Coordinates of C-alpha atoms in Angstrom, one line a residue:
X1 CA 0.0 0.0 0.0
X2 CA 1.1 3.5 -0.8
X3 CA 2.2 5.6 2.2
X4 CA -0.4 8.4 2.2
X5 CA -0.1 11.4 4.6
X6 CA -3.6 10.6 6.0
X7 CA -4.1 7.0 7.1
X8 CA -7.8 7.7 7.4
X9 CA -10.2 10.2 6.0
X10 CA -13.9 10.3 6.8
X11 CA -16.1 12.3 4.5
X12 CA -19.7 13.3 5.3
X13 CA -20.5 9.9 7.0
X14 CA -24.1 9.5 8.0
X15 CA -25.8 6.6 9.8
X16 CA -29.6 6.6 10.4
X17 CA -31.5 4.2 12.6
X18 CA -35.2 3.9 12.2
X19 CA -37.4 4.4 15.3
X20 CA -40.2 1.7 15.4
X21 CA -43.1 1.4 17.8
X22 CA -46.3 -0.6 18.3
X23 CA -47.3 -4.2 17.8
X24 CA -46.3 -4.1 14.1
X25 CA -43.1 -2.1 14.7
X26 CA -44.2 0.7 12.4
X27 CA -41.5 3.3 11.8
X28 CA -42.5 6.5 13.5
X29 CA -39.2 8.4 13.1
X30 CA -35.5 8.1 12.8
X31 CA -32.3 8.9 14.7
X32 CA -29.1 10.2 13.0
X33 CA -26.5 8.3 15.1
X34 CA -23.8 9.8 12.8
X35 CA -24.7 13.1 11.1
X36 CA -22.5 14.2 8.3
X37 CA -19.2 13.5 10.1
X38 CA -15.9 14.4 8.5
X39 CA -12.3 14.2 9.9
X40 CA -8.8 13.1 9.1
X41 CA -6.1 11.1 10.9
X42 CA -2.5 11.7 9.9
X43 CA -0.1 8.7 9.8
X44 CA 1.5 8.1 13.1
X45 CA -0.8 10.5 15.0
X46 CA -3.8 10.2 17.4
X47 CA -7.2 11.6 16.8
X48 CA -9.1 11.8 20.1
X49 CA -12.9 11.5 19.8
X50 CA -14.7 12.6 22.9
X51 CA -18.4 12.7 23.9
X52 CA -20.9 11.4 26.3
X53 CA -22.6 8.0 26.0
X54 CA -25.0 8.0 23.1
X55 CA -23.2 10.7 21.1
X56 CA -22.4 8.3 18.3
X57 CA -18.7 7.5 19.0
X58 CA -19.0 3.7 19.0
X59 CA -21.4 3.7 16.0
X60 CA -18.8 5.7 14.1
X61 CA -16.0 3.2 15.1
X62 CA -18.1 0.2 13.9
X63 CA -18.9 2.0 10.7
X64 CA -15.2 2.5 10.0
X65 CA -14.6 -1.2 10.6
X66 CA -17.6 -2.0 8.3
X67 CA -19.2 -4.0 11.1
X68 CA -22.4 -2.0 10.4
X69 CA -23.7 -0.4 7.2
X70 CA -23.9 3.4 7.0
X71 CA -26.2 5.4 4.7
X72 CA -24.0 8.1 3.2
X73 CA -20.4 9.2 3.0
X74 CA -16.9 7.8 2.3
X75 CA -14.2 6.1 4.3
X76 CA -10.8 6.5 2.7
X77 CA -8.1 4.2 4.2
X78 CA -4.5 4.8 3.1
X79 CA -5.7 6.5 0.0
X80 CA -8.2 3.8 -0.9
X81 CA -12.0 4.4 -0.7
X82 CA -13.1 1.3 1.1
X83 CA -16.8 2.4 1.4
X84 CA -18.2 0.2 -1.3
X85 CA -15.9 -2.8 -1.0
X86 CA -17.7 -6.1 -0.4
X87 CA -16.4 -8.4 2.4
X88 CA -14.1 -10.3 0.0
X89 CA -12.4 -7.2 -1.2
X90 CA -12.3 -5.6 2.2
X91 CA -10.7 -8.7 3.9
X92 CA -7.1 -7.6 3.1
X93 CA -7.7 -4.4 5.0
X94 CA -9.1 -6.0 8.2
X95 CA -5.8 -6.8 9.7
X96 CA -4.6 -3.2 9.1
X97 CA -7.5 -1.7 11.0
X98 CA -7.9 -3.1 14.5
X99 CA -10.2 -2.3 17.5
X100 CA -9.7 -2.7 21.2
X101 CA -12.8 -2.5 23.3
X102 CA -13.5 -1.3 26.8
X103 CA -14.3 -4.7 28.2
X104 CA -11.2 -6.8 27.6
X105 CA -12.3 -9.9 29.6
X106 CA -15.4 -10.4 27.5
X107 CA -13.4 -10.0 24.2
X108 CA -11.0 -12.8 25.2
X109 CA -12.0 -16.5 24.7
X110 CA -12.1 -18.0 28.2
X111 CA -11.2 -21.4 26.9
X112 CA -7.8 -20.3 25.6
X113 CA -4.6 -19.5 27.3
X114 CA -3.0 -16.2 26.5
X115 CA -0.4 -17.8 24.2
X116 CA -3.1 -19.6 22.2
X117 CA -5.2 -16.4 21.9
X118 CA -2.2 -14.7 20.3
X119 CA -1.2 -17.7 18.2
X120 CA -4.7 -17.8 16.7
X121 CA -4.6 -14.1 15.8
X122 CA -1.1 -14.6 14.3
X123 CA -2.2 -17.6 12.2
X124 CA -5.1 -15.5 10.8
X125 CA -2.6 -13.1 9.3
X126 CA -1.0 -15.9 7.2
X127 CA 2.4 -14.6 8.0
X128 CA 3.5 -16.9 10.8
X129 CA 3.2 -20.6 10.0
X130 CA 6.3 -22.1 11.6
X131 CA 5.7 -23.2 15.2
X132 CA 9.0 -21.7 16.3
X133 CA 8.3 -18.4 14.6
X134 CA 4.9 -18.3 16.2
X135 CA 6.3 -18.9 19.7
X136 CA 9.0 -16.2 19.2
X137 CA 6.4 -13.7 18.0
X138 CA 4.1 -14.4 20.9
X139 CA 7.0 -13.7 23.3
X140 CA 7.9 -10.5 21.4
X141 CA 4.3 -9.2 21.6
X142 CA 4.1 -10.0 25.4
X143 CA 7.3 -8.1 25.9
X144 CA 6.1 -5.2 23.8
X145 CA 3.0 -4.8 26.1
X146 CA 5.1 -5.3 29.2
X147 CA 3.6 -8.6 30.2
X148 CA 5.6 -11.3 31.9
X149 CA 6.2 -14.4 29.8
X150 CA 4.9 -16.5 32.6
X151 CA 1.4 -15.1 31.9
X152 CA 1.3 -16.7 28.5
X153 CA 0.1 -19.9 30.2
X154 CA -2.7 -18.1 32.0
X155 CA -6.4 -18.0 31.2
X156 CA -8.2 -14.7 30.9
X157 CA -10.0 -15.1 34.2
X158 CA -6.6 -15.3 36.0
X159 CA -5.6 -11.9 34.7
X160 CA -6.3 -8.4 36.2
X161 CA -8.2 -5.8 34.2
X162 CA -5.0 -4.1 33.2
X163 CA -3.3 -7.4 32.2
X164 CA -6.4 -8.4 30.1
X165 CA -6.3 -5.1 28.3
X166 CA -2.6 -5.6 27.5
X167 CA -3.4 -9.0 26.0
X168 CA -6.0 -7.3 23.8
X169 CA -3.4 -4.8 22.7
X170 CA -1.0 -7.6 21.9
X171 CA -3.7 -9.3 19.9
X172 CA -4.4 -6.1 18.0
X173 CA -0.8 -5.8 17.1
X174 CA -0.6 -9.3 15.6
X175 CA -1.5 -8.1 12.1
X176 CA 1.0 -5.2 12.1
X177 CA -1.9 -2.7 11.8
X178 CA -1.7 0.8 10.4
X179 CA -4.7 2.0 12.5
X180 CA -6.0 1.0 15.9
X181 CA -9.4 2.2 17.2
X182 CA -9.5 2.4 21.0
X183 CA -13.0 2.4 22.2
X184 CA -12.9 3.5 25.9
X185 CA -9.9 1.3 26.6
X186 CA -9.3 2.8 30.1
X187 CA -12.9 2.6 31.2
X188 CA -13.2 0.5 34.4
X189 CA -9.5 0.7 35.2
X190 CA -8.2 2.5 38.3
X191 CA -6.3 5.7 37.8
X192 CA -2.8 4.1 38.2
X193 CA -3.5 1.3 35.8
X194 CA -5.1 3.6 33.2
X195 CA -2.1 5.9 33.4
X196 CA 0.3 3.1 32.8
X197 CA -1.9 1.9 29.9
X198 CA -1.8 5.3 28.2
X199 CA 1.9 5.5 28.6
X200 CA 2.2 2.1 26.9
X201 CA 0.0 3.2 24.0
X202 CA 2.1 6.3 23.5
X203 CA 5.3 4.2 23.6
X204 CA 4.0 1.7 21.1
X205 CA 3.0 4.5 18.7
X206 CA 6.4 6.1 18.9
X207 CA 8.1 2.8 18.1
X208 CA 5.7 1.6 15.4
X209 CA 4.3 4.8 13.9
X210 CA 0.8 3.3 14.2
X211 CA -2.2 5.8 13.9
X212 CA -4.9 5.8 16.6
X213 CA -8.5 6.8 16.8
X214 CA -8.9 7.1 20.6
X215 CA -12.5 7.2 21.8
X216 CA -13.5 8.3 25.3
X217 CA -16.0 10.3 27.3
X218 CA -13.2 11.9 29.4
X219 CA -11.3 15.0 27.9
X220 CA -8.6 14.6 30.5
X221 CA -7.7 11.1 29.3
X222 CA -8.0 12.1 25.6
X223 CA -5.7 15.1 26.2
X224 CA -2.8 12.9 27.3
X225 CA -2.7 10.9 24.2
X226 CA -4.2 12.9 21.3
X227 CA -2.7 15.3 18.8
X228 CA -6.1 16.4 17.5
X229 CA -9.4 16.2 19.4
X230 CA -12.9 16.1 18.0
X231 CA -15.9 16.7 20.3
X232 CA -19.0 14.6 19.3
X233 CA -22.6 15.5 20.3
X234 CA -25.8 14.1 18.9
X235 CA -24.0 12.4 16.1
X236 CA -22.0 15.5 15.0
X237 CA -18.5 16.7 15.5
X238 CA -19.3 20.1 16.9
X239 CA -15.7 21.2 17.7
X240 CA -12.2 20.2 16.6
X241 CA -8.7 21.4 17.3
X242 CA -5.2 20.7 18.5
X243 CA -5.4 19.0 21.9
X244 CA -3.8 21.7 24.0
X245 CA -5.7 24.5 22.3
X246 CA -9.1 22.8 22.6
X247 CA -8.4 21.9 26.3
X248 CA -7.3 25.4 27.3
X249 CA -9.6 27.4 25.1
X250 CA -12.8 25.5 24.3
X251 CA -15.4 27.3 22.3
X252 CA -18.6 25.2 22.5
X253 CA -20.6 25.1 25.7
X254 CA -20.8 21.3 25.5
X255 CA -17.0 21.1 25.3
X256 CA -16.7 23.3 28.4
X257 CA -19.2 21.0 30.2
X258 CA -17.1 17.9 29.3
X259 CA -14.0 19.6 30.4
X260 CA -15.5 20.6 33.8
X261 CA -16.8 17.1 34.4
X262 CA -13.5 15.5 33.6
X263 CA -11.6 17.8 36.0
X264 CA -13.8 16.7 39.0
X265 CA -13.8 12.9 38.3

């Protein structure tokens, strides 16, 4: 793939959900979960998307991953418009766009040990077929996310929340992605663990030049990791700017509200 300046460009993306009521589920209205949203993420940078629950952040993330259909707009990944690609044509891009969710334990198969979770993800890439190469890559990934090699023989239920999230990060890195979407990755973690996790993500980005879309409801968290911040409200990005500028000089009343709430959490 050609190295474009922008790893991701969203143009006028819209997703409408019908509102149905009654015994026959008659449509009585509609909700624009994503309303004409546009933004760009430069290669190797982090775009922070902040907003309260229900603002459309997760719907946007799933649209980018083509996990749900959207009604209008374009998604351009590394210079290629992937909007109209069917599943077969989109498959080569799946390993290059990864997502890490806020509930790590539920996203890890409880039947598998950590090493097998990572081996399975590596095998799906088609790159690592030799057993020795697989083992070495698993060890490399665990080291990259600062997890002891001893934990590779653990099951998910034996891990702490922070350790589980690090396994999810390691799994996301298996396909050498160009973009990782973080959907509230620090939610549910204590302050110390969340701080360590953010530092890890920043370090990984510096070493690998991976781009991030970092989704959170907390401006304070987003400020630490983001280069650009977009504020989402009722399906729209109502304010966007450099992280420090937006944090120190917010324009919209809703942004000021988010900032005030994050300072007192």
